[in-house]
């Protein structure tokens, strides 16, 4: 009302890739907060998000609007389109950018490294240019634990070296973007960049109305298991049963996507802290690792269905184990992951069983 009466723009948060999996949950987490005072502006090229025929917005965003009663500004724009991005910045009073937009399929990145450089590196640099042109210097970046490469020791903390032994072109795009962001911060102290290094995001919003909707056959464990449970896929291949882990299968730090989304909301507050500037990497993980067999068993309990699986050879590029040291997030953001593996599986099952074809009817 205030903004209408005085004919000024409401402060906005621009979310690139906000129609995707982590982005949509973060948009939901922001809008669910009753005292949230920003307009949400989503920019997405819909390369990995679904919009029904005749609709103006992707299904995930329409469902969020329905659940929260709030409006999301949506623009179908590619982050490599400098003019298109600049137009969006011109229309809104952007205070901060949360940058999710990227290509993320590890196997595909081996086949198409140039496309991954274009989307993830050139696109990110174009976004930074437009931010600078519009004097917007606050950024939250979606990074990944993949930047640590082969762990030298566990748990992984933010001081662990990055860039060595990263097993895919996708992973290297995340590392290169972090290096570019360090250079940007060194060039101008106005930049405030928080690079959130996600461990393994899984789960769905407890409403069962938004969740992960992978294109084609999933590469990652949890969506694959969910599709086996719902009968879309016959069985799971367990990649490697001879790792030096608790039961021979790979161990990962799975984090509920709603916890992850809350981490972004907490990170927004860091921009207001006196003296905060520069490049700040922060792990978002639980600090606990679970094996593939433990995840299968938790999912069977949550869904009350058997998950047929076959022990199979290791997948190229896979690590035996990794998990986070999450102390920095706790200290800097006052954030801790709170949701259990049982909740992650229960929420995936609610989403998958209620939406067997994802967002498509
Ligand atoms: P996602 O594919 O569900 O979401 C990405 C969104 O960005 C999609 O809606 C897609 O349409 C959009 N997009 C892609 N390229 C674009 C471009 N050039 N211009 C505009 N929009 C574009 O992926 P996600 O799982 O939500 O991942 C979000 C971010 O988190 C990515 O940067 C990813 O690398 C990072 N990340 C994800 C994981 C994970 O396991 N999901 C783990 C670590 C880091
Ligand atoms: C994968 C990517 C990583 C990316 C991360 C995003 C590879 C090699 N690595 O990591 O770069 O940052 O996703 O979350 O793709 N598993 C099976 N059967 C399956 C699928 C997975 O046994 O069908 C096992 C894997 O061997 C691994 C565990 O499940 O031990 C988790 O796999 P996944 O969900 O793909 O995540 P990451 O391997 O951690």
XYZ file of C-alpha atoms and ligand atoms in Angstrom:
444
model
C 0.000 0.000 0.000
C 2.793 2.388 1.078
C 4.608 1.796 -2.203
C 1.456 2.434 -4.256
C 0.533 5.631 -2.337
C 3.990 7.129 -2.715
C 4.474 5.798 -6.244
C 7.768 4.041 -5.452
C 8.979 0.523 -6.099
C 8.889 -2.175 -3.456
C 12.343 -3.605 -2.606
C 12.799 -6.826 -4.537
C 14.795 -10.029 -4.437
C 15.645 -11.353 -7.865
C 15.781 -15.139 -8.063
C 17.395 -16.640 -11.165
C 16.283 -20.227 -11.790
C 13.476 -19.702 -9.292
C 11.159 -22.115 -11.117
C 13.531 -25.051 -10.508
C 13.834 -27.472 -7.613
C 15.881 -25.576 -5.005
C 14.769 -22.169 -6.320
C 11.038 -22.893 -5.977
C 11.485 -24.153 -2.408
C 13.468 -21.019 -1.551
C 10.778 -18.779 -3.061
C 8.228 -20.699 -0.957
C 10.352 -20.312 2.211
C 10.610 -16.554 1.678
C 6.910 -16.059 0.970
C 5.857 -18.295 3.867
C 7.468 -15.835 6.288
C 4.720 -13.528 7.489
C 7.125 -10.589 7.997
C 8.854 -10.957 4.624
C 8.911 -7.506 3.076
C 10.326 -8.008 -0.392
C 8.742 -8.551 -3.768
C 9.936 -11.788 -5.393
C 11.049 -11.529 -9.011
C 11.865 -14.802 -10.772
C 13.908 -15.016 -13.961
C 14.008 -18.464 -15.606
C 14.398 -19.668 -19.202
C 12.242 -22.761 -18.446
C 14.916 -25.124 -19.778
C 14.281 -27.347 -16.735
C 10.910 -26.137 -15.459
C 7.423 -26.837 -16.747
C 4.775 -24.318 -17.744
C 1.392 -25.640 -18.849
C 0.037 -24.579 -22.245
C -1.699 -21.220 -22.117
C -0.291 -20.300 -18.676
C 1.958 -17.293 -18.036
C 3.897 -18.847 -15.159
C 5.460 -22.257 -14.506
C 3.346 -24.706 -12.493
C 5.646 -24.622 -9.443
C 5.228 -20.846 -9.095
C 1.456 -20.994 -9.630
C 1.202 -23.558 -6.840
C 3.304 -21.376 -4.517
C 1.054 -18.405 -5.247
C -1.977 -20.556 -4.492
C -0.522 -21.794 -1.178
C 0.758 -18.434 0.070
C -1.807 -16.061 -1.466
C 1.106 -13.895 -2.662
C 2.124 -12.850 -6.166
C 5.428 -13.707 -7.825
C 6.750 -11.592 -10.701
C 7.904 -13.973 -13.421
C 10.047 -13.298 -16.498
C 10.987 -15.914 -19.074
C 14.535 -14.668 -19.627
C 17.840 -16.444 -20.162
C 20.653 -15.203 -17.911
C 22.889 -14.931 -20.997
C 20.499 -12.319 -22.436
C 22.066 -9.114 -21.112
C 19.365 -6.782 -22.434
C 16.551 -9.006 -21.185
C 18.098 -9.160 -17.710
C 18.772 -5.434 -17.719
C 15.098 -4.741 -18.508
C 14.072 -6.771 -15.455
C 16.512 -4.872 -13.216
C 15.116 -1.625 -14.646
C 11.555 -2.557 -13.676
C 12.234 -3.545 -10.055
C 14.166 -2.185 -7.100
C 16.465 -5.212 -6.812
C 18.293 -5.323 -3.476
C 19.776 -8.781 -3.761
C 20.100 -11.663 -6.231
C 19.806 -15.350 -5.382
C 21.404 -17.112 -8.318
C 20.207 -20.689 -8.918
C 20.026 -20.736 -12.731
C 22.433 -23.319 -14.128
C 22.624 -26.599 -15.990
C 23.292 -29.381 -13.483
C 23.382 -32.822 -15.123
C 26.821 -34.244 -14.404
C 26.835 -36.857 -17.213
C 25.523 -34.375 -19.797
C 28.275 -31.932 -18.835
C 30.881 -34.490 -19.963
C 29.181 -34.673 -23.389
C 28.543 -30.931 -23.689
C 31.227 -29.018 -21.783
C 30.851 -25.872 -23.908
C 27.120 -25.656 -23.232
C 27.887 -25.924 -19.511
C 30.529 -23.168 -19.720
C 28.071 -20.986 -21.637
C 25.142 -21.420 -19.271
C 26.970 -21.621 -15.965
C 30.011 -19.389 -16.450
C 29.124 -16.937 -19.256
C 25.572 -16.661 -17.906
C 26.854 -15.946 -14.411
C 29.308 -13.293 -15.694
C 26.516 -11.643 -17.699
C 24.402 -11.527 -14.561
C 27.294 -9.924 -12.636
C 27.733 -7.272 -15.358
C 24.053 -6.382 -15.198
C 24.165 -6.298 -11.394
C 27.133 -3.926 -11.491
C 25.440 -1.729 -14.111
C 22.456 -1.402 -11.761
C 24.561 -1.021 -8.590
C 23.325 -4.285 -7.065
C 26.166 -5.938 -5.162
C 24.474 -8.473 -2.844
C 24.514 -12.031 -4.142
C 23.752 -15.520 -2.856
C 25.279 -18.144 -5.144
C 24.283 -21.835 -5.445
C 27.542 -23.690 -5.104
C 28.165 -27.345 -4.388
C 30.303 -29.593 -2.243
C 31.637 -30.834 -5.575
C 34.105 -27.868 -5.471
C 36.071 -29.785 -2.779
C 36.878 -32.624 -5.231
C 38.228 -35.787 -3.601
C 38.087 -35.121 0.178
C 41.468 -35.020 1.929
C 39.710 -35.372 5.260
C 36.171 -35.607 6.586
C 34.067 -33.783 7.565
C 34.583 -31.158 4.868
C 34.926 -27.628 6.196
C 35.172 -24.417 4.188
C 38.981 -24.322 4.570
C 39.364 -27.599 2.690
C 41.147 -26.873 -0.626
C 38.872 -26.496 -3.645
C 39.417 -27.170 -7.331
C 41.551 -30.303 -7.061
C 40.273 -33.572 -8.503
C 36.793 -32.345 -9.453
C 35.350 -35.177 -11.503
C 33.091 -33.357 -13.974
C 32.877 -30.275 -16.202
C 29.702 -29.328 -14.270
C 31.619 -29.388 -10.985
C 34.385 -27.273 -12.503
C 31.875 -24.602 -13.602
C 30.893 -24.214 -9.928
C 34.565 -23.955 -8.926
C 35.414 -21.457 -11.711
C 32.445 -19.270 -10.744
C 33.669 -19.227 -7.143
C 37.117 -18.078 -8.343
C 35.526 -15.332 -10.473
C 33.490 -14.192 -7.462
C 36.652 -13.998 -5.328
C 38.231 -11.776 -8.010
C 35.141 -9.572 -8.135
C 35.184 -9.113 -4.374
C 38.904 -8.267 -4.470
C 38.233 -5.667 -7.177
C 35.534 -3.741 -5.323
C 34.596 -3.919 -1.627
C 30.968 -3.145 -2.446
C 30.422 -6.788 -3.432
C 28.928 -9.054 -0.743
C 28.800 -12.633 -1.994
C 27.676 -15.673 -0.038
C 28.488 -18.922 -1.808
C 26.325 -21.664 -0.326
C 27.954 -25.035 -0.885
C 25.100 -27.541 -0.906
C 25.643 -31.161 0.016
C 22.933 -33.488 -1.371
C 19.545 -31.748 -1.517
C 16.583 -34.146 -1.364
C 12.987 -34.041 -0.118
C 10.045 -31.872 -1.008
C 7.778 -29.304 0.607
C 5.558 -31.055 3.206
C 2.430 -29.902 1.336
C 3.354 -32.398 -1.403
C 2.609 -29.682 -3.997
C 6.171 -28.744 -4.985
C 9.142 -31.069 -5.344
C 11.895 -32.306 -7.643
C 10.739 -32.994 -11.211
C 13.715 -34.352 -13.160
C 13.616 -34.577 -16.939
C 13.800 -38.198 -18.131
C 15.448 -40.906 -16.051
C 16.880 -39.413 -12.836
C 20.649 -39.510 -12.263
C 20.483 -38.910 -8.528
C 19.656 -41.482 -5.895
C 16.541 -40.120 -4.171
C 14.461 -39.272 -7.257
C 15.440 -42.631 -8.752
C 14.270 -44.512 -5.638
C 11.042 -42.490 -5.623
C 10.300 -43.509 -9.218
C 11.006 -47.168 -8.395
C 8.603 -46.931 -5.442
C 5.856 -45.436 -7.580
C 6.361 -48.109 -10.281
C 7.773 -45.874 -13.030
C 11.153 -47.680 -12.921
C 11.629 -51.420 -12.230
C 14.660 -51.425 -9.916
C 17.542 -49.402 -8.529
C 21.156 -50.140 -9.464
C 23.350 -49.675 -6.396
C 26.560 -48.201 -7.796
C 29.364 -49.841 -5.824
C 29.099 -52.172 -2.833
C 32.828 -52.391 -2.045
C 33.563 -48.882 -0.759
C 35.353 -48.573 2.595
C 32.108 -47.441 4.275
C 29.739 -48.847 6.904
C 28.106 -51.329 4.475
C 30.206 -50.925 1.305
C 27.867 -48.455 -0.419
C 28.500 -44.739 -1.015
C 27.874 -42.333 1.873
C 26.484 -38.795 1.399
C 25.209 -35.904 3.481
C 21.545 -35.695 2.380
C 19.872 -32.434 3.326
C 16.144 -31.704 3.250
C 15.425 -29.077 0.569
C 13.251 -27.129 3.037
C 16.213 -26.869 5.445
C 18.351 -25.809 2.485
C 15.787 -23.173 1.480
C 15.694 -21.845 5.065
C 19.483 -21.487 4.864
C 19.016 -19.007 1.991
C 16.466 -16.998 3.971
C 18.914 -16.836 6.899
C 21.748 -15.870 4.529
C 19.773 -12.807 3.392
C 20.151 -11.387 6.893
C 23.948 -11.525 6.666
C 23.908 -8.630 4.169
C 22.648 -6.339 6.931
C 25.402 -7.294 9.365
C 27.879 -4.486 10.059
C 31.251 -5.093 8.478
C 30.117 -7.965 6.272
C 31.622 -7.818 2.780
C 33.626 -9.908 0.341
C 33.359 -13.567 -0.598
C 31.992 -15.918 2.036
C 31.652 -19.662 1.348
C 29.303 -21.571 3.672
C 28.489 -25.303 3.685
C 24.834 -26.274 3.852
C 24.733 -29.861 5.060
C 23.613 -31.792 8.126
C 27.011 -33.122 9.236
C 25.776 -36.733 9.007
C 26.334 -39.205 6.184
C 24.013 -42.048 5.163
C 24.803 -44.995 2.902
C 22.764 -46.017 -0.149
C 21.454 -49.067 1.758
C 20.392 -46.838 4.673
C 18.513 -44.554 2.288
C 16.768 -47.524 0.622
C 15.691 -48.842 3.995
C 14.414 -45.412 5.172
C 12.454 -45.019 1.931
C 10.896 -48.474 2.250
C 9.660 -47.517 5.727
C 8.341 -44.126 4.590
C 6.502 -45.496 1.555
C 5.639 -48.924 2.926
C 6.776 -50.363 -0.404
C 9.718 -52.598 -1.269
C 12.501 -51.008 -3.338
C 13.983 -53.728 -5.573
C 17.704 -53.128 -6.126
C 20.698 -54.824 -7.755
C 24.302 -54.397 -6.579
C 26.184 -52.968 -9.592
C 29.679 -51.714 -10.472
C 30.852 -48.326 -9.182
C 29.808 -45.244 -11.196
C 32.753 -43.397 -12.756
C 33.660 -40.237 -10.856
C 31.848 -41.227 -7.636
C 33.366 -40.638 -4.204
C 33.231 -43.236 -1.448
C 31.956 -40.788 1.146
C 31.481 -37.136 1.945
C 29.727 -35.115 4.583
C 29.809 -31.544 5.809
C 31.179 -29.707 8.787
C 28.185 -27.366 9.212
C 29.599 -25.222 12.071
C 30.137 -22.103 9.914
C 26.460 -22.023 8.920
C 25.501 -22.378 12.546
C 27.790 -19.512 13.628
C 27.297 -17.100 10.717
C 23.656 -17.740 9.835
C 22.251 -19.153 13.093
C 21.081 -22.021 10.890
C 21.090 -25.773 11.468
C 19.448 -28.518 9.454
C 16.641 -29.999 11.553
C 14.843 -32.505 9.321
C 15.678 -36.231 9.553
C 16.256 -38.799 6.817
C 12.798 -40.238 7.647
C 11.231 -36.805 6.977
C 13.199 -36.431 3.725
C 11.878 -39.801 2.498
C 8.336 -39.176 3.780
C 8.141 -35.824 1.989
C 9.595 -37.223 -1.255
C 7.033 -40.012 -1.125
C 4.113 -37.587 -0.565
C 5.283 -35.500 -3.547
C 6.009 -38.486 -5.834
C 2.843 -40.448 -5.016
C 0.649 -37.344 -5.330
C 2.368 -36.217 -8.557
C 3.579 -39.395 -10.299
C 4.363 -37.379 -13.446
C 5.800 -34.408 -11.610
C 4.248 -31.102 -12.672
C 2.852 -32.563 -15.899
C -0.787 -33.679 -15.697
P 16.984 -27.073 -11.466
O 17.404 -27.492 -12.816
O 15.768 -27.690 -10.873
O 16.776 -25.475 -11.442
C 17.535 -24.606 -12.240
C 16.579 -23.627 -12.906
O 17.344 -22.720 -13.702
C 15.589 -24.323 -13.856
O 14.282 -23.870 -13.591
C 16.051 -23.912 -15.256
O 14.964 -23.783 -16.149
C 16.741 -22.590 -14.972
N 17.824 -22.259 -15.917
C 18.811 -23.075 -16.366
N 19.616 -22.407 -17.202
C 19.140 -21.139 -17.286
C 19.532 -19.969 -17.991
N 20.582 -19.980 -18.836
N 18.809 -18.843 -17.825
C 17.740 -18.814 -17.012
N 17.313 -19.888 -16.327
C 18.004 -21.039 -16.449
O 18.235 -27.251 -10.498
P 18.311 -27.200 -8.902
O 18.496 -28.575 -8.412
O 17.207 -26.386 -8.386
O 19.688 -26.443 -8.729
C 19.733 -25.050 -8.477
C 21.174 -24.621 -8.343
O 21.779 -25.334 -7.265
C 22.047 -24.881 -9.560
O 22.937 -23.794 -9.710
C 22.797 -26.145 -9.194
O 24.042 -26.211 -9.864
C 22.986 -25.946 -7.697
N 23.150 -27.217 -6.972
C 22.168 -28.164 -7.040
C 22.338 -29.376 -6.385
C 21.287 -30.441 -6.473
O 21.600 -31.600 -6.209
N 20.053 -30.146 -6.812
C 23.498 -29.614 -5.618
C 24.469 -28.605 -5.552
C 24.280 -27.392 -6.227
C 26.002 -36.249 -7.835
C 27.064 -35.687 -8.742
C 27.667 -34.438 -8.098
C 26.573 -33.409 -7.820
C 25.492 -34.064 -6.950
C 24.327 -33.125 -6.787
C 27.959 -37.572 -10.025
C 29.157 -38.417 -10.276
N 28.077 -36.701 -9.013
O 26.599 -36.520 -6.637
O 28.641 -33.852 -8.947
O 27.107 -32.290 -7.152
O 25.014 -35.254 -7.591
O 23.520 -33.567 -5.744
O 26.957 -37.674 -10.707
N 23.554 -44.044 -6.491
C 23.193 -45.342 -6.760
N 22.302 -45.562 -7.768
C 21.731 -44.568 -8.507
C 22.107 -43.234 -8.216
C 23.034 -42.995 -7.208
O 23.668 -46.265 -6.119
O 20.919 -44.845 -9.411
C 24.504 -43.772 -5.381
C 25.772 -43.065 -5.821
O 26.749 -43.975 -6.234
C 26.135 -42.302 -4.544
C 24.779 -42.000 -3.903
O 23.862 -42.921 -4.473
O 26.853 -43.141 -3.672
C 24.292 -40.589 -4.177
O 24.311 -40.358 -5.558
P 23.723 -39.011 -6.223
O 22.363 -38.756 -5.695
O 23.875 -39.123 -7.700
O 24.654 -37.851 -5.659
P 26.261 -37.707 -5.685
O 26.921 -38.900 -6.224
O 26.682 -37.261 -4.351
